[in-house]
Amino acid sequence: MPVRQMKEESSQQHPIVIKTHLQNSMNHPHKSPKAPQNGKCPPRQDLAPNSNKSQNETSPNSSNKNRSRRRGRGGRKSDQGDACTRPSSRPCTAADKPVASEDRLMGVIVPRTPNECAQNSRSLVKFPSSSRSCNFAPRPGYGQAGTKCIVKANHFFAELPQKDLNQYDVTITPEVASRTVNRAIMAELVRLYRESALGMRLPAYDGRKSLYTAGELPFVAKEFRIKLLDDDGGISGPKREREYKVVLKFVARANLHHLGEFLAGKRADAPQEALQILDIVLRELSTRRFCPIGRSFFSPDIRAPQRLGEGLESWCGFYQSIRPTQMGLSLNIDMASAAFIEPLPVIEFVGQLLGKDVLSRQLSDSDRVKIKRALRGVKVEVTHRGNVRRKYRVSGLTSQPTRELVFPVDDESNMKSVVEYFQEMYGFTIQYTHLPCLQVGNQKKANYLPMEACKIVEGQRYTKRLNEKQITALLRVTCQRPRDRENDILRTVQHNSYDQDPYAKEFGIKISEKLASVEARILPAPW
């Protein structure tokens, strides 16, 4: 309800802070009052056509013009709000005082004097102090229509652990943006210090800033030094060893009693912190086994990949999330599919992408643009160095063929061709010199890699838009009958072996291997 404090016209006038909605009373002064609807008070009767207007009031015509201007600027379409807050031209009398009842004015008391205005101005509208004080209304009951039956749901009941869950803040210096590198650092830390500094605890890590343990660690805060080999070195240089400083600091303890009360229906607000910890614990082993993308995990071992065309293939995976239900805590699992780049030699990938033979034909400018867009940001590994499989991320494509590329080999600007360099350095003969080279590294210091010496790294999701043929092929793979989907879900649960999961054992989480049975009703067909 709009509230606006009126200006005093004279020392004898008493302001009315809240007035009920008027149905365009300024434009229709002779209209008889209507019965109150929806808790609204009747319109004012004292606004006669010949009454004196205050300086703040305008004529109905000018009001309509201003209203139309407001509409043009995205303003309100109705002037009811303005009618509610226009100042009166005379004092309020006993005849036109609104009824000060909570039913009429929605719990807002209308003051009568300036002193009452000052006293009640702070209590006109009351809001709850927090969202936790607003509880949902209880469910009135359950439906009874239809024929009752029992159905199976893709939920697997979980037992609530009886151990204390502790959270620790993780600070890695220098800061790392990749979750994969963060996990490698923490895995090395656990491997080195689990039996000593970590007190035999097996923590779960979210890949960013939080580490969780079942029970307290022997310290409140501690610093560690971890060394890792860097995979992003130069083409000919050895791998560099990097040192990271890791600081673990105790933050809080999760309240599992709160979660138990919520599952029992004694609390209305779900403890998201405890649910998040349990979810991270159950995802820890799957993150190491499979390719994690969002809340899903993918692998070519779950089901044989299916080709989608133009160098892409579909991987089967599963979605996993811990959920509180009316029947208790459960693990929700469902099947998923996504498009991945096929781990092919780059030349073969380019041939599938362009749909033609590239080994004996020159590439056009449009072909180069298409290849550059498809391979930019893709990780490749070299194949010309035997067992040394260094990985690089593609940053571009050369505009010249390989046979024309030269680069300086020393400070005296002595030049050498790419073909000669690979022959002398690695004994590798480049056969398809008419093809361009891949550019890896940054723009200031880019290295050249021949296409035939590179292979696409496995497990890279394709994030660009699929064409119609690829979408059709992906939908054909994901479409399953209920029985087939049920069998795939059960096989996934058995393959994950939650009863043998070391992290689930560490935190005391037990997952059932049977689908949940849920009561259902077959509703009658609508008329």
XYZ file of C-alpha atoms in Angstrom:
527
model
C 0.000 0.000 0.000
C 1.546 3.348 -0.972
C 2.621 5.578 1.912
C 3.541 9.218 1.469
C 3.627 11.916 4.139
C 1.432 14.910 3.287
C 2.563 18.528 3.485
C 0.835 20.743 6.032
C -1.349 23.335 4.333
C -1.965 25.218 7.576
C -1.352 24.883 11.282
C -4.864 23.438 11.785
C -4.546 20.581 9.278
C -3.776 17.031 10.459
C -2.214 14.768 7.827
C -3.535 11.359 6.866
C -0.594 9.061 6.241
C -2.398 6.238 4.420
C -5.454 6.514 2.233
C -7.161 3.677 0.472
C -7.197 3.337 -3.317
C -9.449 5.695 -5.264
C -10.999 4.581 -8.511
C -10.063 7.696 -10.558
C -11.963 10.004 -8.187
C -10.296 13.079 -9.659
C -11.698 12.384 -13.084
C -15.197 11.353 -11.911
C -16.131 13.563 -8.929
C -19.938 12.912 -9.106
C -19.680 9.109 -9.123
C -21.453 7.410 -6.236
C -19.265 5.383 -3.901
C -19.000 1.665 -4.511
C -19.042 -1.066 -1.954
C -15.559 -1.901 -0.705
C -13.913 -4.764 -2.600
C -10.897 -6.801 -1.641
C -10.482 -4.914 1.603
C -10.403 -1.442 -0.045
C -12.150 1.530 1.564
C -14.784 3.543 -0.372
C -13.577 6.602 -2.289
C -13.628 10.076 -0.758
C -16.878 12.049 -1.048
C -15.468 15.525 -0.384
C -13.766 16.057 -3.737
C -16.396 18.319 -5.324
C -15.913 19.718 -8.814
C -15.784 23.314 -7.603
C -13.576 22.772 -4.589
C -10.450 24.867 -4.296
C -7.345 23.145 -5.532
C -4.072 23.356 -3.698
C -0.886 24.486 -5.372
C 0.361 20.952 -5.598
C -2.751 19.642 -7.420
C -3.214 19.766 -11.168
C -6.230 19.554 -13.394
C -7.436 16.191 -14.655
C -6.373 17.097 -18.191
C -2.861 17.937 -17.138
C -2.800 14.799 -15.022
C -3.758 12.752 -18.077
C -1.020 14.437 -20.095
C 1.563 13.772 -17.421
C 0.331 10.223 -17.143
C 0.727 9.716 -20.891
C 4.243 11.121 -20.700
C 5.035 8.668 -17.933
C 3.741 5.835 -20.066
C 6.082 6.876 -22.872
C 9.014 6.718 -20.460
C 8.047 3.301 -19.151
C 5.954 4.664 -16.272
C 2.843 3.215 -14.684
C -0.278 2.616 -16.702
C -2.672 3.478 -13.871
C -2.985 6.599 -11.759
C -4.457 4.767 -8.790
C -1.184 5.090 -6.933
C -1.177 8.841 -7.570
C -4.774 9.158 -6.380
C -3.813 7.454 -3.141
C -1.058 9.931 -2.345
C -2.463 13.290 -3.512
C -2.609 15.814 -0.630
C -6.016 16.979 0.551
C -7.038 20.632 0.285
C -8.764 20.747 3.660
C -8.393 19.222 7.127
C -9.616 15.739 7.830
C -12.959 15.622 9.575
C -14.670 12.930 11.541
C -16.966 12.187 8.616
C -14.224 11.099 6.259
C -11.811 9.420 8.624
C -11.010 5.901 7.386
C -11.800 3.003 9.628
C -8.646 2.138 11.555
C -9.103 -1.607 11.571
C -6.378 -4.133 10.795
C -8.728 -6.011 8.413
C -9.370 -2.908 6.352
C -5.865 -1.452 6.255
C -3.861 -4.654 6.222
C -2.515 -4.253 9.740
C -1.376 -0.606 9.349
C -2.759 1.822 11.960
C -3.730 5.286 10.645
C -2.498 8.089 12.905
C -4.741 11.076 13.607
C -2.437 13.767 14.939
C 1.084 14.952 14.138
C 2.265 13.506 17.449
C 0.788 10.140 16.572
C 2.455 10.413 13.172
C 5.844 10.859 14.792
C 5.268 8.044 17.276
C 3.974 5.513 14.742
C 6.130 6.404 11.720
C 8.615 3.678 12.593
C 5.953 0.981 12.971
C 3.832 1.525 9.863
C 5.171 -1.522 8.005
C 6.832 -4.446 9.762
C 8.944 -7.037 7.970
C 10.424 -10.239 9.375
C 13.955 -9.863 10.706
C 15.213 -12.712 8.500
C 14.035 -15.248 5.970
C 14.448 -18.036 8.553
C 11.532 -16.627 10.581
C 9.193 -17.197 7.594
C 8.207 -20.858 7.755
C 6.285 -22.583 5.010
C 2.740 -23.612 5.751
C 2.447 -27.323 6.575
C 1.132 -29.641 3.907
C -2.633 -30.088 4.488
C -2.648 -33.717 3.391
C -2.030 -36.182 0.571
C -4.013 -36.954 -2.546
C -6.381 -39.904 -2.561
C -7.583 -39.995 -6.172
C -6.551 -42.775 -8.525
C -5.331 -46.328 -8.127
C -2.467 -46.845 -5.681
C 0.650 -48.676 -6.849
C 4.372 -49.039 -6.155
C 6.983 -47.666 -8.578
C 10.780 -47.672 -8.603
C 12.710 -44.396 -8.559
C 16.345 -43.725 -9.457
C 17.146 -42.970 -5.806
C 19.376 -45.049 -3.526
C 18.889 -44.543 0.202
C 21.889 -43.454 2.257
C 22.592 -43.786 5.965
C 23.444 -40.586 7.781
C 27.032 -40.690 9.114
C 27.642 -40.472 12.856
C 30.996 -38.697 12.588
C 31.825 -35.005 12.966
C 32.398 -33.261 9.625
C 35.045 -30.531 9.726
C 35.822 -27.885 7.126
C 39.301 -26.449 6.482
C 40.224 -23.505 4.284
C 42.839 -24.202 1.598
C 45.204 -21.492 0.344
C 47.605 -22.415 -2.476
C 50.451 -20.051 -3.393
C 51.086 -19.223 -6.212
C 47.374 -19.242 -7.018
C 46.264 -21.885 -9.509
C 43.205 -21.465 -11.753
C 42.900 -25.111 -12.815
C 40.957 -27.494 -10.583
C 42.959 -30.376 -12.048
C 46.234 -28.856 -10.845
C 44.712 -28.047 -7.459
C 43.614 -31.653 -7.053
C 47.058 -32.902 -8.083
C 48.646 -30.671 -5.420
C 46.292 -31.878 -2.678
C 46.675 -35.530 -3.763
C 50.454 -35.180 -3.403
C 49.991 -33.535 0.014
C 47.788 -36.407 1.240
C 50.235 -38.970 -0.142
C 53.173 -37.390 1.682
C 51.602 -36.349 4.995
C 48.564 -38.578 5.615
C 50.344 -40.870 8.080
C 52.108 -38.017 9.856
C 50.753 -34.475 9.861
C 47.194 -35.397 8.846
C 46.752 -37.969 11.614
C 45.729 -40.817 9.241
C 42.762 -38.791 7.977
C 41.605 -39.159 4.360
C 40.174 -35.744 3.422
C 37.801 -34.847 0.595
C 38.651 -31.783 -1.516
C 36.317 -29.638 -3.635
C 39.091 -28.491 -5.991
C 39.001 -24.870 -4.839
C 39.145 -23.503 -1.287
C 37.636 -26.158 1.005
C 38.889 -29.424 2.478
C 36.640 -31.703 4.556
C 37.568 -34.372 7.104
C 35.701 -36.875 9.286
C 37.061 -35.728 12.632
C 39.556 -33.025 13.502
C 43.096 -32.811 12.181
C 45.975 -32.617 14.729
C 46.350 -28.872 14.081
C 44.276 -25.713 13.713
C 46.477 -24.225 10.982
C 49.542 -25.598 9.224
C 51.730 -24.817 6.198
C 53.024 -27.393 3.703
C 55.474 -27.277 0.771
C 54.549 -29.397 -2.273
C 56.581 -29.907 -5.476
C 55.009 -30.915 -8.806
C 56.313 -31.391 -12.342
C 54.919 -28.883 -14.837
C 53.561 -30.328 -18.105
C 53.484 -26.992 -19.960
C 57.160 -26.638 -20.712
C 58.890 -25.959 -24.015
C 59.014 -28.385 -26.905
C 62.627 -29.376 -26.424
C 63.160 -28.406 -22.788
C 62.786 -30.760 -19.795
C 59.806 -30.638 -17.457
C 60.061 -27.925 -14.847
C 59.476 -28.647 -11.147
C 57.258 -26.106 -9.385
C 56.926 -25.588 -5.665
C 53.618 -24.598 -4.043
C 52.862 -23.402 -0.536
C 49.657 -24.918 0.877
C 48.084 -23.556 4.081
C 45.295 -25.488 5.812
C 43.215 -23.642 8.415
C 40.238 -24.862 10.457
C 36.993 -23.044 9.611
C 33.894 -24.744 11.063
C 32.194 -27.985 12.023
C 29.065 -29.139 10.175
C 25.948 -29.793 12.227
C 24.658 -33.267 11.352
C 22.081 -33.102 14.162
C 20.411 -30.285 12.240
C 20.305 -32.497 9.141
C 18.780 -35.363 11.130
C 16.039 -33.118 12.491
C 15.298 -31.834 8.994
C 14.958 -35.363 7.624
C 12.654 -36.224 10.530
C 10.428 -33.257 9.669
C 11.244 -31.305 12.847
C 12.894 -28.395 11.007
C 11.836 -26.460 7.924
C 15.240 -25.245 6.690
C 17.660 -27.703 5.094
C 21.305 -27.520 6.271
C 22.968 -26.908 2.919
C 26.492 -27.010 4.380
C 26.149 -30.605 5.599
C 24.531 -31.715 2.325
C 27.326 -30.080 0.331
C 29.997 -31.918 2.339
C 28.309 -35.300 1.835
C 27.967 -34.581 -1.887
C 31.672 -33.726 -2.218
C 32.676 -36.872 -0.310
C 30.666 -39.148 -2.613
C 32.040 -37.376 -5.696
C 35.702 -37.607 -4.680
C 36.455 -41.096 -6.027
C 34.375 -40.582 -9.189
C 36.309 -37.369 -9.875
C 39.536 -39.380 -9.932
C 38.112 -42.217 -12.068
C 36.065 -40.327 -14.646
C 35.930 -36.999 -16.474
C 33.904 -34.604 -14.254
C 31.688 -32.015 -15.945
C 29.357 -30.128 -13.629
C 27.501 -32.692 -11.509
C 28.022 -35.449 -14.080
C 30.850 -37.877 -14.816
C 31.725 -39.291 -18.247
C 33.927 -42.108 -19.465
C 34.362 -44.144 -22.671
C 34.379 -47.276 -20.485
C 30.769 -46.927 -19.290
C 29.488 -47.534 -22.817
C 31.230 -47.608 -26.195
C 31.396 -44.063 -27.691
C 29.250 -43.374 -30.745
C 30.467 -41.173 -33.598
C 28.536 -37.945 -34.198
C 30.436 -36.790 -37.300
C 33.072 -34.127 -38.043
C 35.503 -35.444 -35.442
C 33.059 -35.682 -32.538
C 31.751 -38.627 -30.516
C 29.243 -39.104 -27.688
C 30.343 -40.304 -24.263
C 27.967 -41.935 -21.823
C 28.053 -40.850 -18.193
C 25.971 -40.483 -15.069
C 24.587 -37.676 -12.943
C 24.991 -37.924 -9.160
C 23.634 -35.794 -6.321
C 22.803 -36.352 -2.639
C 19.218 -35.278 -1.851
C 17.056 -35.026 1.288
C 13.649 -36.659 0.781
C 10.577 -37.431 2.875
C 11.821 -41.018 3.095
C 15.309 -39.989 4.250
C 18.653 -39.163 2.692
C 19.117 -40.575 -0.826
C 21.605 -40.548 -3.684
C 20.009 -39.566 -6.993
C 21.674 -41.152 -10.056
C 20.660 -40.805 -13.695
C 22.295 -41.474 -17.042
C 23.742 -38.660 -19.173
C 25.457 -38.147 -22.535
C 27.654 -35.396 -23.939
C 29.691 -34.636 -27.074
C 33.483 -35.032 -26.890
C 36.270 -34.476 -29.380
C 37.532 -37.770 -30.751
C 41.118 -38.534 -29.641
C 42.388 -38.787 -33.215
C 45.615 -37.760 -34.935
C 45.174 -34.119 -35.906
C 45.401 -34.841 -39.638
C 42.609 -37.430 -39.392
C 40.482 -35.025 -37.332
C 40.959 -32.296 -39.950
C 39.917 -34.724 -42.706
C 36.668 -35.580 -40.863
C 36.042 -31.921 -40.079
C 36.355 -30.795 -43.707
C 34.872 -33.962 -45.193
C 37.595 -34.360 -47.811
C 41.088 -35.691 -48.377
C 43.661 -33.233 -47.001
C 46.795 -35.319 -47.568
C 47.171 -34.410 -51.233
C 45.193 -31.176 -51.596
C 45.958 -27.606 -50.665
C 43.765 -25.980 -48.020
C 41.708 -22.933 -48.947
C 41.382 -19.867 -46.722
C 37.926 -20.948 -45.584
C 39.345 -24.378 -44.662
C 42.023 -22.719 -42.537
C 39.436 -20.609 -40.729
C 37.285 -23.674 -39.978
C 40.269 -25.657 -38.702
C 41.444 -22.764 -36.552
C 38.017 -22.354 -34.927
C 37.707 -26.073 -34.248
C 41.191 -26.568 -32.758
C 41.680 -23.331 -30.814
C 41.929 -24.170 -27.117
C 42.144 -27.930 -27.745
C 44.876 -29.902 -25.999
C 47.191 -32.018 -28.156
C 50.083 -34.316 -27.371
C 53.183 -34.866 -29.494
C 53.876 -38.287 -31.014
C 57.319 -37.764 -32.583
C 59.324 -38.249 -29.357
C 58.626 -41.883 -28.545
C 57.415 -42.349 -24.981
C 57.636 -38.620 -24.190
C 54.077 -37.349 -24.647
C 54.201 -33.646 -23.867
C 50.836 -31.856 -23.935
C 50.134 -28.405 -25.352
C 47.112 -26.225 -25.924
C 46.546 -25.005 -29.493
C 46.450 -21.217 -29.801
C 46.275 -20.808 -33.581
C 47.175 -21.983 -37.068
C 49.906 -20.697 -39.354
C 48.889 -18.913 -42.537
C 51.850 -20.455 -44.419
C 52.451 -24.147 -45.208
C 55.065 -26.017 -43.178
C 57.680 -25.964 -45.946
C 57.787 -22.142 -45.892
C 58.077 -21.686 -42.108
C 61.426 -20.543 -40.694
C 62.437 -19.244 -37.253
C 65.591 -17.824 -35.598
C 67.720 -20.390 -33.763
C 70.150 -18.013 -31.990
C 70.702 -14.387 -31.067
C 72.517 -13.727 -34.351
C 69.247 -14.188 -36.283
C 70.381 -17.352 -38.009
C 67.252 -18.892 -39.519
C 66.266 -22.535 -39.822
C 63.216 -24.104 -41.378
C 60.756 -26.192 -39.379
C 61.365 -29.183 -41.659
C 65.133 -29.054 -41.030
C 64.713 -28.545 -37.285
C 62.519 -31.635 -36.749
C 64.825 -33.744 -38.965
C 68.025 -32.702 -37.143
C 66.600 -32.534 -33.606
C 64.330 -35.579 -33.486
C 65.066 -37.486 -36.709
C 61.422 -36.942 -37.711
C 60.682 -36.406 -41.406
C 57.657 -34.223 -42.127
C 55.805 -35.745 -45.083
C 52.877 -33.365 -45.598
C 54.716 -30.090 -45.887
C 51.817 -28.424 -47.739
C 49.719 -28.393 -44.563
C 49.992 -25.548 -42.014
C 51.472 -25.989 -38.551
C 49.704 -25.701 -35.208
C 50.711 -22.795 -33.029
C 51.105 -23.581 -29.321
C 51.990 -21.215 -26.520
C 51.279 -17.483 -26.361
C 51.312 -15.031 -29.230
C 54.651 -13.474 -28.220
C 56.502 -16.783 -28.161
C 54.587 -19.291 -30.270
C 56.029 -22.687 -31.118
C 55.274 -24.611 -34.305
C 54.053 -28.213 -34.313
C 53.407 -30.149 -37.536
C 49.903 -31.611 -37.736
C 51.211 -35.123 -38.382
C 53.215 -35.014 -35.131
C 50.202 -34.285 -32.921
C 47.253 -36.204 -31.507
C 44.192 -34.822 -29.688
C 44.174 -35.564 -25.959
C 41.316 -37.789 -24.797
C 38.483 -36.505 -22.587
C 37.887 -32.996 -23.951
C 34.247 -31.999 -24.047
C 33.016 -30.176 -27.152
C 31.418 -26.942 -25.913
C 30.529 -25.332 -29.237
C 27.157 -25.641 -30.938
C 26.317 -28.911 -32.668
C 24.839 -29.019 -36.153
C 21.532 -30.728 -36.929
C 23.082 -34.071 -37.927
C 25.145 -34.198 -34.749
C 22.126 -33.327 -32.580
C 20.067 -36.064 -34.247
C 22.836 -38.618 -33.684
C 23.185 -37.570 -30.016
C 19.434 -37.847 -29.392
C 19.427 -41.297 -30.970
C 22.075 -42.383 -28.470
C 20.363 -40.905 -25.397
C 16.862 -42.226 -26.184
C 16.268 -45.319 -24.013
C 13.377 -47.440 -22.836
C 12.716 -47.407 -19.063
C 13.944 -50.982 -18.624
C 17.235 -50.251 -20.426
C 17.769 -47.066 -18.420
C 17.094 -48.948 -15.181
C 19.678 -51.589 -16.076
C 22.268 -48.907 -16.953
C 21.680 -47.124 -13.638
C 22.046 -50.349 -11.658
C 25.235 -51.236 -13.552
C 26.609 -47.763 -12.774
C 25.934 -48.170 -9.042
C 27.583 -51.589 -9.027
C 30.556 -50.246 -10.990
C 31.022 -47.341 -8.564
C 31.067 -49.792 -5.591
C 30.097 -47.273 -2.929
C 30.518 -49.983 -0.267
C 34.212 -50.170 -1.215
C 34.695 -46.421 -1.670
C 37.522 -45.411 0.740
C 36.116 -41.887 1.109
C 32.599 -43.145 1.890
C 34.108 -45.514 4.462
C 36.189 -42.715 5.977
C 33.105 -40.551 6.506
C 30.776 -43.394 7.480
C 28.386 -43.107 4.515
C 26.545 -46.243 3.357
C 24.654 -46.357 0.050
C 22.038 -48.958 -0.815
C 22.377 -50.758 -4.157
C 18.606 -51.157 -4.657
C 16.287 -48.699 -6.352
C 13.934 -46.921 -3.969
C 10.310 -48.145 -3.941
C 7.856 -45.256 -3.840
C 4.089 -45.207 -3.428
C 2.307 -43.754 -6.464
C -1.229 -43.310 -7.824
C -2.459 -43.837 -11.370
C -4.791 -40.888 -11.910
C -7.928 -41.283 -14.003
C -7.767 -39.910 -17.524
C -9.041 -36.312 -17.825
C -12.375 -35.681 -19.528
